[in-house]
Amino acid sequence: MSHIHIPDGVLPIWLVVIGWIATAVILYLCIRRVRNVQLGRKIPLIGIVSAIMIVGMTLEIVPIAYHINMSVIAGIVLGPALGFISVFIVDLMIAMFGHGGFTVVGLNTLVVGTEAAVGFYFFHAFLGLLSSSKISAGLSAALATMLSLIISTSLMIGIVYLSQVNPEKILHVDKENFIGKVFSLGPHRENEKHEMQDNKIDIETFAKTFFFLGMFGWIIEAVISGFVIRYVSRVRPDLILSEAT
């Protein structure tokens, strides 16, 4: 849900450049951090987790037009640094499928990478609080996913507001779609013309709609993340309890 589905040439160039510069700096720091990590053990995990994220991001849950990022799972399994690197790889690959433009990869990596990073820390914070519970790993992952998605969605909405792009351009659905109707001013052509002439975006309506629809998707993704991490904690606890990277 927090992934920005914007084609090339829509966002202002200054925002695109900032996104790429910030992503490049963070990637550099992440690479430096994982230099001493046993990458021979981690690289297969990066491939598996990245593949899971690609599948989730390319499948749409209708009618809320929600994509399950699985980025919190990536953060928990890989750690914040490798998780961010994995998110960049995934965003770059799905851009090749037309899932957002190449110019938006930097901003998308910041948004989805935030999910992976803060999801890792939220997970371990909740794990410490719920350590006495038999379902602590799954519940911690579910709670971490919910909070991480709220933060990343807020970040995405902030980017849209800064860009001053009409929210309808963000949505990769037709106007006849349910979400498209939310932003439509009505069936009359004069209203549509008025909307085209109005350069100001209704960020309040945009935010309310995304948070309302996103809430259903967050619950679905939180449940999936909880079950996945609970299973992993039983069969391979070392994957989620190892040192952060």
PDB file of C-alpha atoms in Angstrom:
ATOM      1  CA  MET A   1       0.000   0.000   0.000  1.00  0.00           C
ATOM      2  CA  SER A   2       2.839   2.372   0.757  1.00  0.00           C
ATOM      3  CA  HIS A   3       4.539   1.655  -2.557  1.00  0.00           C
ATOM      4  CA  ILE A   4       4.256   4.734  -4.822  1.00  0.00           C
ATOM      5  CA  HIS A   5       2.768   3.760  -8.185  1.00  0.00           C
ATOM      6  CA  ILE A   6       3.817   6.800 -10.203  1.00  0.00           C
ATOM      7  CA  PRO A   7       5.123   6.634 -13.787  1.00  0.00           C
ATOM      8  CA  ASP A   8       8.204   8.528 -14.907  1.00  0.00           C
ATOM      9  CA  GLY A   9       7.778  12.234 -15.612  1.00  0.00           C
ATOM     10  CA  VAL A  10       5.050  12.924 -13.057  1.00  0.00           C
ATOM     11  CA  LEU A  11       6.967  13.896  -9.924  1.00  0.00           C
ATOM     12  CA  PRO A  12       9.021  17.119  -9.858  1.00  0.00           C
ATOM     13  CA  ILE A  13      12.678  16.519 -10.666  1.00  0.00           C
ATOM     14  CA  TRP A  14      13.928  18.020  -7.390  1.00  0.00           C
ATOM     15  CA  LEU A  15      11.933  15.452  -5.384  1.00  0.00           C
ATOM     16  CA  VAL A  16      13.156  12.568  -7.541  1.00  0.00           C
ATOM     17  CA  VAL A  17      16.781  13.691  -7.155  1.00  0.00           C
ATOM     18  CA  ILE A  18      16.449  13.997  -3.371  1.00  0.00           C
ATOM     19  CA  GLY A  19      14.994  10.487  -3.242  1.00  0.00           C
ATOM     20  CA  TRP A  20      17.868   8.993  -5.227  1.00  0.00           C
ATOM     21  CA  ILE A  21      20.538  10.858  -3.250  1.00  0.00           C
ATOM     22  CA  ALA A  22      19.053   9.831   0.097  1.00  0.00           C
ATOM     23  CA  THR A  23      18.722   6.217  -1.059  1.00  0.00           C
ATOM     24  CA  ALA A  24      22.306   6.171  -2.361  1.00  0.00           C
ATOM     25  CA  VAL A  25      23.652   7.493   0.944  1.00  0.00           C
ATOM     26  CA  ILE A  26      21.687   4.952   2.989  1.00  0.00           C
ATOM     27  CA  LEU A  27      22.719   2.109   0.677  1.00  0.00           C
ATOM     28  CA  TYR A  28      26.357   3.130   1.081  1.00  0.00           C
ATOM     29  CA  LEU A  29      26.008   3.073   4.872  1.00  0.00           C
ATOM     30  CA  CYS A  30      24.215  -0.274   4.750  1.00  0.00           C
ATOM     31  CA  ILE A  31      26.922  -1.823   2.563  1.00  0.00           C
ATOM     32  CA  ARG A  32      29.622  -0.578   4.931  1.00  0.00           C
ATOM     33  CA  ARG A  33      27.727  -2.038   7.865  1.00  0.00           C
ATOM     34  CA  VAL A  34      27.437  -5.533   6.368  1.00  0.00           C
ATOM     35  CA  ARG A  35      31.055  -5.826   5.202  1.00  0.00           C
ATOM     36  CA  ASN A  36      31.981  -8.005   8.151  1.00  0.00           C
ATOM     37  CA  VAL A  37      28.838 -10.126   7.964  1.00  0.00           C
ATOM     38  CA  GLN A  38      28.981 -13.702   6.710  1.00  0.00           C
ATOM     39  CA  LEU A  39      27.338 -12.881   3.397  1.00  0.00           C
ATOM     40  CA  GLY A  40      27.654 -16.448   2.184  1.00  0.00           C
ATOM     41  CA  ARG A  41      24.906 -17.297   4.672  1.00  0.00           C
ATOM     42  CA  LYS A  42      22.854 -14.168   4.095  1.00  0.00           C
ATOM     43  CA  ILE A  43      22.854 -13.917   0.290  1.00  0.00           C
ATOM     44  CA  PRO A  44      20.540 -16.932  -0.220  1.00  0.00           C
ATOM     45  CA  LEU A  45      18.162 -15.378   2.317  1.00  0.00           C
ATOM     46  CA  ILE A  46      18.255 -12.062   0.443  1.00  0.00           C
ATOM     47  CA  GLY A  47      17.238 -13.902  -2.733  1.00  0.00           C
ATOM     48  CA  ILE A  48      14.404 -15.790  -1.052  1.00  0.00           C
ATOM     49  CA  VAL A  49      13.032 -12.784   0.828  1.00  0.00           C
ATOM     50  CA  SER A  50      13.317 -10.537  -2.232  1.00  0.00           C
ATOM     51  CA  ALA A  51      11.401 -13.093  -4.303  1.00  0.00           C
ATOM     52  CA  ILE A  52       8.640 -13.184  -1.681  1.00  0.00           C
ATOM     53  CA  MET A  53       8.395  -9.398  -1.715  1.00  0.00           C
ATOM     54  CA  ILE A  54       8.225  -9.303  -5.527  1.00  0.00           C
ATOM     55  CA  VAL A  55       5.338 -11.769  -5.526  1.00  0.00           C
ATOM     56  CA  GLY A  56       3.495  -9.808  -2.843  1.00  0.00           C
ATOM     57  CA  MET A  57       3.985  -6.444  -4.544  1.00  0.00           C
ATOM     58  CA  THR A  58       2.781  -7.688  -7.928  1.00  0.00           C
ATOM     59  CA  LEU A  59      -0.426  -9.260  -6.616  1.00  0.00           C
ATOM     60  CA  GLU A  60      -3.348  -6.941  -5.937  1.00  0.00           C
ATOM     61  CA  ILE A  61      -6.064  -7.426  -3.348  1.00  0.00           C
ATOM     62  CA  VAL A  62      -9.308  -6.103  -4.803  1.00  0.00           C
ATOM     63  CA  PRO A  63     -11.349  -3.991  -4.351  1.00  0.00           C
ATOM     64  CA  ILE A  64      -9.008  -2.049  -2.032  1.00  0.00           C
ATOM     65  CA  ALA A  65      -6.118  -2.160  -4.556  1.00  0.00           C
ATOM     66  CA  TYR A  66      -3.711  -3.269  -1.829  1.00  0.00           C
ATOM     67  CA  HIS A  67      -0.294  -4.863  -2.385  1.00  0.00           C
ATOM     68  CA  ILE A  68       1.353  -6.852   0.397  1.00  0.00           C
ATOM     69  CA  ASN A  69       4.941  -5.624   0.642  1.00  0.00           C
ATOM     70  CA  MET A  70       6.288  -8.280   3.037  1.00  0.00           C
ATOM     71  CA  SER A  71       9.007  -5.758   3.872  1.00  0.00           C
ATOM     72  CA  VAL A  72       8.675  -6.211   7.628  1.00  0.00           C
ATOM     73  CA  ILE A  73       9.396  -9.911   7.184  1.00  0.00           C
ATOM     74  CA  ALA A  74      12.491  -8.878   5.217  1.00  0.00           C
ATOM     75  CA  GLY A  75      13.588  -6.572   8.019  1.00  0.00           C
ATOM     76  CA  ILE A  76      13.065  -9.197  10.710  1.00  0.00           C
ATOM     77  CA  VAL A  77      14.862 -11.983   8.842  1.00  0.00           C
ATOM     78  CA  LEU A  78      17.646  -9.962   7.216  1.00  0.00           C
ATOM     79  CA  GLY A  79      18.067  -7.099   9.671  1.00  0.00           C
ATOM     80  CA  PRO A  80      17.630  -3.376   8.909  1.00  0.00           C
ATOM     81  CA  ALA A  81      20.726  -2.969   6.702  1.00  0.00           C
ATOM     82  CA  LEU A  82      20.345  -6.042   4.507  1.00  0.00           C
ATOM     83  CA  GLY A  83      16.590  -5.522   4.561  1.00  0.00           C
ATOM     84  CA  PHE A  84      17.019  -2.049   3.071  1.00  0.00           C
ATOM     85  CA  ILE A  85      19.355  -3.435   0.403  1.00  0.00           C
ATOM     86  CA  SER A  86      16.803  -6.138  -0.420  1.00  0.00           C
ATOM     87  CA  VAL A  87      14.051  -3.529  -0.743  1.00  0.00           C
ATOM     88  CA  PHE A  88      16.165  -1.550  -3.222  1.00  0.00           C
ATOM     89  CA  ILE A  89      16.706  -4.665  -5.338  1.00  0.00           C
ATOM     90  CA  VAL A  90      12.988  -5.444  -5.296  1.00  0.00           C
ATOM     91  CA  ASP A  91      11.925  -1.891  -6.171  1.00  0.00           C
ATOM     92  CA  LEU A  92      14.407  -1.844  -9.046  1.00  0.00           C
ATOM     93  CA  MET A  93      13.113  -5.149 -10.407  1.00  0.00           C
ATOM     94  CA  ILE A  94       9.399  -4.393 -10.174  1.00  0.00           C
ATOM     95  CA  ALA A  95      10.024  -1.055 -11.887  1.00  0.00           C
ATOM     96  CA  MET A  96      10.996  -3.190 -14.895  1.00  0.00           C
ATOM     97  CA  PHE A  97       7.483  -4.654 -14.764  1.00  0.00           C
ATOM     98  CA  GLY A  98       5.945  -1.175 -14.947  1.00  0.00           C
ATOM     99  CA  HIS A  99       5.142  -1.164 -11.237  1.00  0.00           C
ATOM    100  CA  GLY A 100       6.068   2.489 -10.849  1.00  0.00           C
ATOM    101  CA  GLY A 101       8.698   4.369 -12.843  1.00  0.00           C
ATOM    102  CA  PHE A 102      12.471   4.040 -12.590  1.00  0.00           C
ATOM    103  CA  THR A 103      12.723   7.636 -11.387  1.00  0.00           C
ATOM    104  CA  VAL A 104      10.560   6.747  -8.381  1.00  0.00           C
ATOM    105  CA  VAL A 105      12.768   3.834  -7.281  1.00  0.00           C
ATOM    106  CA  GLY A 106      14.720   6.085  -4.922  1.00  0.00           C
ATOM    107  CA  LEU A 107      11.613   7.386  -3.150  1.00  0.00           C
ATOM    108  CA  ASN A 108      10.018   3.941  -3.092  1.00  0.00           C
ATOM    109  CA  THR A 109      13.140   2.463  -1.530  1.00  0.00           C
ATOM    110  CA  LEU A 110      13.012   5.102   1.208  1.00  0.00           C
ATOM    111  CA  VAL A 111       9.345   4.410   1.933  1.00  0.00           C
ATOM    112  CA  VAL A 112       9.387   0.606   1.785  1.00  0.00           C
ATOM    113  CA  GLY A 113      12.884   0.456   3.291  1.00  0.00           C
ATOM    114  CA  THR A 114      11.510   2.348   6.279  1.00  0.00           C
ATOM    115  CA  GLU A 115       9.034  -0.480   6.782  1.00  0.00           C
ATOM    116  CA  ALA A 116      11.839  -3.039   6.846  1.00  0.00           C
ATOM    117  CA  ALA A 117      14.061  -1.043   9.201  1.00  0.00           C
ATOM    118  CA  VAL A 118      11.511   0.130  11.766  1.00  0.00           C
ATOM    119  CA  GLY A 119       9.735  -3.234  11.522  1.00  0.00           C
ATOM    120  CA  PHE A 120      12.905  -4.931  12.754  1.00  0.00           C
ATOM    121  CA  TYR A 121      13.204  -2.658  15.783  1.00  0.00           C
ATOM    122  CA  PHE A 122       9.484  -2.757  16.580  1.00  0.00           C
ATOM    123  CA  PHE A 123       9.577  -6.552  16.387  1.00  0.00           C
ATOM    124  CA  HIS A 124      12.426  -6.893  18.877  1.00  0.00           C
ATOM    125  CA  ALA A 125      10.869  -4.289  21.168  1.00  0.00           C
ATOM    126  CA  PHE A 126       7.570  -6.192  21.284  1.00  0.00           C
ATOM    127  CA  LEU A 127       9.431  -9.495  21.545  1.00  0.00           C
ATOM    128  CA  GLY A 128      11.039  -8.236  24.744  1.00  0.00           C
ATOM    129  CA  LEU A 129       7.684  -7.185  26.168  1.00  0.00           C
ATOM    130  CA  LEU A 130       5.918 -10.418  25.200  1.00  0.00           C
ATOM    131  CA  SER A 131       8.762 -12.831  25.919  1.00  0.00           C
ATOM    132  CA  SER A 132       6.657 -14.878  28.301  1.00  0.00           C
ATOM    133  CA  SER A 133       3.977 -15.542  25.704  1.00  0.00           C
ATOM    134  CA  LYS A 134       3.989 -18.721  23.588  1.00  0.00           C
ATOM    135  CA  ILE A 135       2.909 -16.695  20.557  1.00  0.00           C
ATOM    136  CA  SER A 136       5.289 -13.818  21.235  1.00  0.00           C
ATOM    137  CA  ALA A 137       7.136 -14.041  17.889  1.00  0.00           C
ATOM    138  CA  GLY A 138       4.002 -14.073  15.759  1.00  0.00           C
ATOM    139  CA  LEU A 139       2.206 -11.402  17.769  1.00  0.00           C
ATOM    140  CA  SER A 140       5.301  -9.207  17.857  1.00  0.00           C
ATOM    141  CA  ALA A 141       5.651  -9.477  14.081  1.00  0.00           C
ATOM    142  CA  ALA A 142       1.966  -8.624  13.565  1.00  0.00           C
ATOM    143  CA  LEU A 143       2.150  -5.556  15.815  1.00  0.00           C
ATOM    144  CA  ALA A 144       5.428  -4.459  14.235  1.00  0.00           C
ATOM    145  CA  THR A 145       3.876  -4.772  10.778  1.00  0.00           C
ATOM    146  CA  MET A 146       0.873  -2.628  11.690  1.00  0.00           C
ATOM    147  CA  LEU A 147       2.985   0.173  13.156  1.00  0.00           C
ATOM    148  CA  SER A 148       5.536   0.049  10.340  1.00  0.00           C
ATOM    149  CA  LEU A 149       2.831   0.290   7.666  1.00  0.00           C
ATOM    150  CA  ILE A 150       1.234   3.255   9.410  1.00  0.00           C
ATOM    151  CA  ILE A 151       4.587   5.047   9.433  1.00  0.00           C
ATOM    152  CA  SER A 152       5.483   4.203   5.826  1.00  0.00           C
ATOM    153  CA  THR A 153       2.018   5.140   4.555  1.00  0.00           C
ATOM    154  CA  SER A 154       2.294   8.471   6.351  1.00  0.00           C
ATOM    155  CA  LEU A 155       5.679   8.976   4.696  1.00  0.00           C
ATOM    156  CA  MET A 156       4.194   8.167   1.280  1.00  0.00           C
ATOM    157  CA  ILE A 157       1.356  10.646   1.830  1.00  0.00           C
ATOM    158  CA  GLY A 158       3.916  13.267   2.836  1.00  0.00           C
ATOM    159  CA  ILE A 159       5.803  12.703  -0.421  1.00  0.00           C
ATOM    160  CA  VAL A 160       2.585  13.084  -2.405  1.00  0.00           C
ATOM    161  CA  TYR A 161       1.836  16.318  -0.581  1.00  0.00           C
ATOM    162  CA  LEU A 162       5.312  17.702  -1.261  1.00  0.00           C
ATOM    163  CA  SER A 163       5.024  16.804  -4.941  1.00  0.00           C
ATOM    164  CA  GLN A 164       1.652  18.577  -5.274  1.00  0.00           C
ATOM    165  CA  VAL A 165       0.617  15.895  -7.759  1.00  0.00           C
ATOM    166  CA  ASN A 166      -3.084  15.192  -8.211  1.00  0.00           C
ATOM    167  CA  PRO A 167      -3.738  12.027  -6.121  1.00  0.00           C
ATOM    168  CA  GLU A 168      -5.550  10.376  -9.044  1.00  0.00           C
ATOM    169  CA  LYS A 169      -2.208  10.151 -10.850  1.00  0.00           C
ATOM    170  CA  ILE A 170      -0.851   8.043  -8.002  1.00  0.00           C
ATOM    171  CA  LEU A 171      -3.491   5.401  -8.427  1.00  0.00           C
ATOM    172  CA  HIS A 172      -2.856   2.672 -10.993  1.00  0.00           C
ATOM    173  CA  VAL A 173      -6.590   2.010 -11.384  1.00  0.00           C
ATOM    174  CA  ASP A 174      -9.316   3.278 -13.686  1.00  0.00           C
ATOM    175  CA  LYS A 175     -11.737   5.964 -12.591  1.00  0.00           C
ATOM    176  CA  GLU A 176     -14.474   3.353 -12.580  1.00  0.00           C
ATOM    177  CA  ASN A 177     -12.587   1.560  -9.826  1.00  0.00           C
ATOM    178  CA  PHE A 178     -13.814   2.088  -6.270  1.00  0.00           C
ATOM    179  CA  ILE A 179     -10.777   4.079  -5.172  1.00  0.00           C
ATOM    180  CA  GLY A 180     -10.835   6.159  -8.333  1.00  0.00           C
ATOM    181  CA  LYS A 181     -14.410   7.132  -7.547  1.00  0.00           C
ATOM    182  CA  VAL A 182     -13.377   8.422  -4.143  1.00  0.00           C
ATOM    183  CA  PHE A 183     -11.250  11.101  -5.779  1.00  0.00           C
ATOM    184  CA  SER A 184     -13.685  11.831  -8.609  1.00  0.00           C
ATOM    185  CA  LEU A 185     -15.663  15.044  -8.202  1.00  0.00           C
ATOM    186  CA  GLY A 186     -18.648  13.590  -9.986  1.00  0.00           C
ATOM    187  CA  PRO A 187     -19.887  12.145 -13.245  1.00  0.00           C
ATOM    188  CA  HIS A 188     -20.364  15.513 -14.933  1.00  0.00           C
ATOM    189  CA  ARG A 189     -17.752  16.697 -17.372  1.00  0.00           C
ATOM    190  CA  GLU A 190     -17.822  20.232 -16.014  1.00  0.00           C
ATOM    191  CA  ASN A 191     -16.750  18.932 -12.641  1.00  0.00           C
ATOM    192  CA  GLU A 192     -13.930  16.958 -14.261  1.00  0.00           C
ATOM    193  CA  LYS A 193     -12.763  20.062 -16.091  1.00  0.00           C
ATOM    194  CA  HIS A 194     -12.830  22.012 -12.841  1.00  0.00           C
ATOM    195  CA  GLU A 195     -10.686  19.301 -11.238  1.00  0.00           C
ATOM    196  CA  MET A 196      -8.179  19.426 -14.071  1.00  0.00           C
ATOM    197  CA  GLN A 197      -7.848  23.183 -13.609  1.00  0.00           C
ATOM    198  CA  ASP A 198      -7.378  22.944  -9.867  1.00  0.00           C
ATOM    199  CA  ASN A 199      -3.663  22.441  -9.146  1.00  0.00           C
ATOM    200  CA  LYS A 200      -4.136  22.079  -5.400  1.00  0.00           C
ATOM    201  CA  ILE A 201      -4.495  18.546  -4.081  1.00  0.00           C
ATOM    202  CA  ASP A 202      -6.984  17.575  -1.418  1.00  0.00           C
ATOM    203  CA  ILE A 203      -4.385  15.967   0.827  1.00  0.00           C
ATOM    204  CA  GLU A 204      -6.886  15.531   3.663  1.00  0.00           C
ATOM    205  CA  THR A 205      -9.256  13.454   1.523  1.00  0.00           C
ATOM    206  CA  PHE A 206      -6.321  11.561   0.033  1.00  0.00           C
ATOM    207  CA  ALA A 207      -4.914  10.730   3.476  1.00  0.00           C
ATOM    208  CA  LYS A 208      -8.270   9.729   4.953  1.00  0.00           C
ATOM    209  CA  THR A 209      -9.017   7.446   2.015  1.00  0.00           C
ATOM    210  CA  PHE A 210      -5.622   5.766   2.067  1.00  0.00           C
ATOM    211  CA  PHE A 211      -5.696   5.258   5.830  1.00  0.00           C
ATOM    212  CA  PHE A 212      -9.252   3.902   5.703  1.00  0.00           C
ATOM    213  CA  LEU A 213      -8.598   1.454   2.871  1.00  0.00           C
ATOM    214  CA  GLY A 214      -5.093   0.721   4.093  1.00  0.00           C
ATOM    215  CA  MET A 215      -6.404  -0.359   7.473  1.00  0.00           C
ATOM    216  CA  PHE A 216      -7.932  -3.486   5.930  1.00  0.00           C
ATOM    217  CA  GLY A 217      -4.730  -4.265   4.048  1.00  0.00           C
ATOM    218  CA  TRP A 218      -2.590  -3.660   7.136  1.00  0.00           C
ATOM    219  CA  ILE A 219      -4.607  -6.227   9.071  1.00  0.00           C
ATOM    220  CA  ILE A 220      -4.203  -8.788   6.280  1.00  0.00           C
ATOM    221  CA  GLU A 221      -0.469  -8.159   6.003  1.00  0.00           C
ATOM    222  CA  ALA A 222      -0.031  -8.182   9.785  1.00  0.00           C
ATOM    223  CA  VAL A 223      -1.753 -11.562  10.049  1.00  0.00           C
ATOM    224  CA  ILE A 224       0.369 -13.017   7.236  1.00  0.00           C
ATOM    225  CA  SER A 225       3.587 -11.607   8.726  1.00  0.00           C
ATOM    226  CA  GLY A 226       2.637 -12.946  12.147  1.00  0.00           C
ATOM    227  CA  PHE A 227       2.058 -16.485  10.876  1.00  0.00           C
ATOM    228  CA  VAL A 228       5.225 -16.472   8.752  1.00  0.00           C
ATOM    229  CA  ILE A 229       7.477 -15.253  11.570  1.00  0.00           C
ATOM    230  CA  ARG A 230       5.835 -17.568  14.080  1.00  0.00           C
ATOM    231  CA  TYR A 231       6.566 -20.515  11.783  1.00  0.00           C
ATOM    232  CA  VAL A 232      10.144 -19.376  11.173  1.00  0.00           C
ATOM    233  CA  SER A 233      10.685 -18.941  14.916  1.00  0.00           C
ATOM    234  CA  ARG A 234       9.747 -22.595  15.422  1.00  0.00           C
ATOM    235  CA  VAL A 235      11.762 -24.201  12.622  1.00  0.00           C
ATOM    236  CA  ARG A 236      14.690 -21.762  12.336  1.00  0.00           C
ATOM    237  CA  PRO A 237      14.757 -19.460  15.369  1.00  0.00           C
ATOM    238  CA  ASP A 238      18.327 -18.442  14.508  1.00  0.00           C
ATOM    239  CA  LEU A 239      17.036 -16.532  11.479  1.00  0.00           C
ATOM    240  CA  ILE A 240      15.077 -14.022  13.539  1.00  0.00           C
ATOM    241  CA  LEU A 241      17.099 -13.959  16.742  1.00  0.00           C
ATOM    242  CA  SER A 242      20.530 -13.499  15.200  1.00  0.00           C
ATOM    243  CA  GLU A 243      22.529 -10.282  15.486  1.00  0.00           C
ATOM    244  CA  ALA A 244      21.040  -7.325  13.643  1.00  0.00           C
ATOM    245  CA  THR A 245      22.577  -6.388  10.297  1.00  0.00           C
TER     246      THR A 245
END
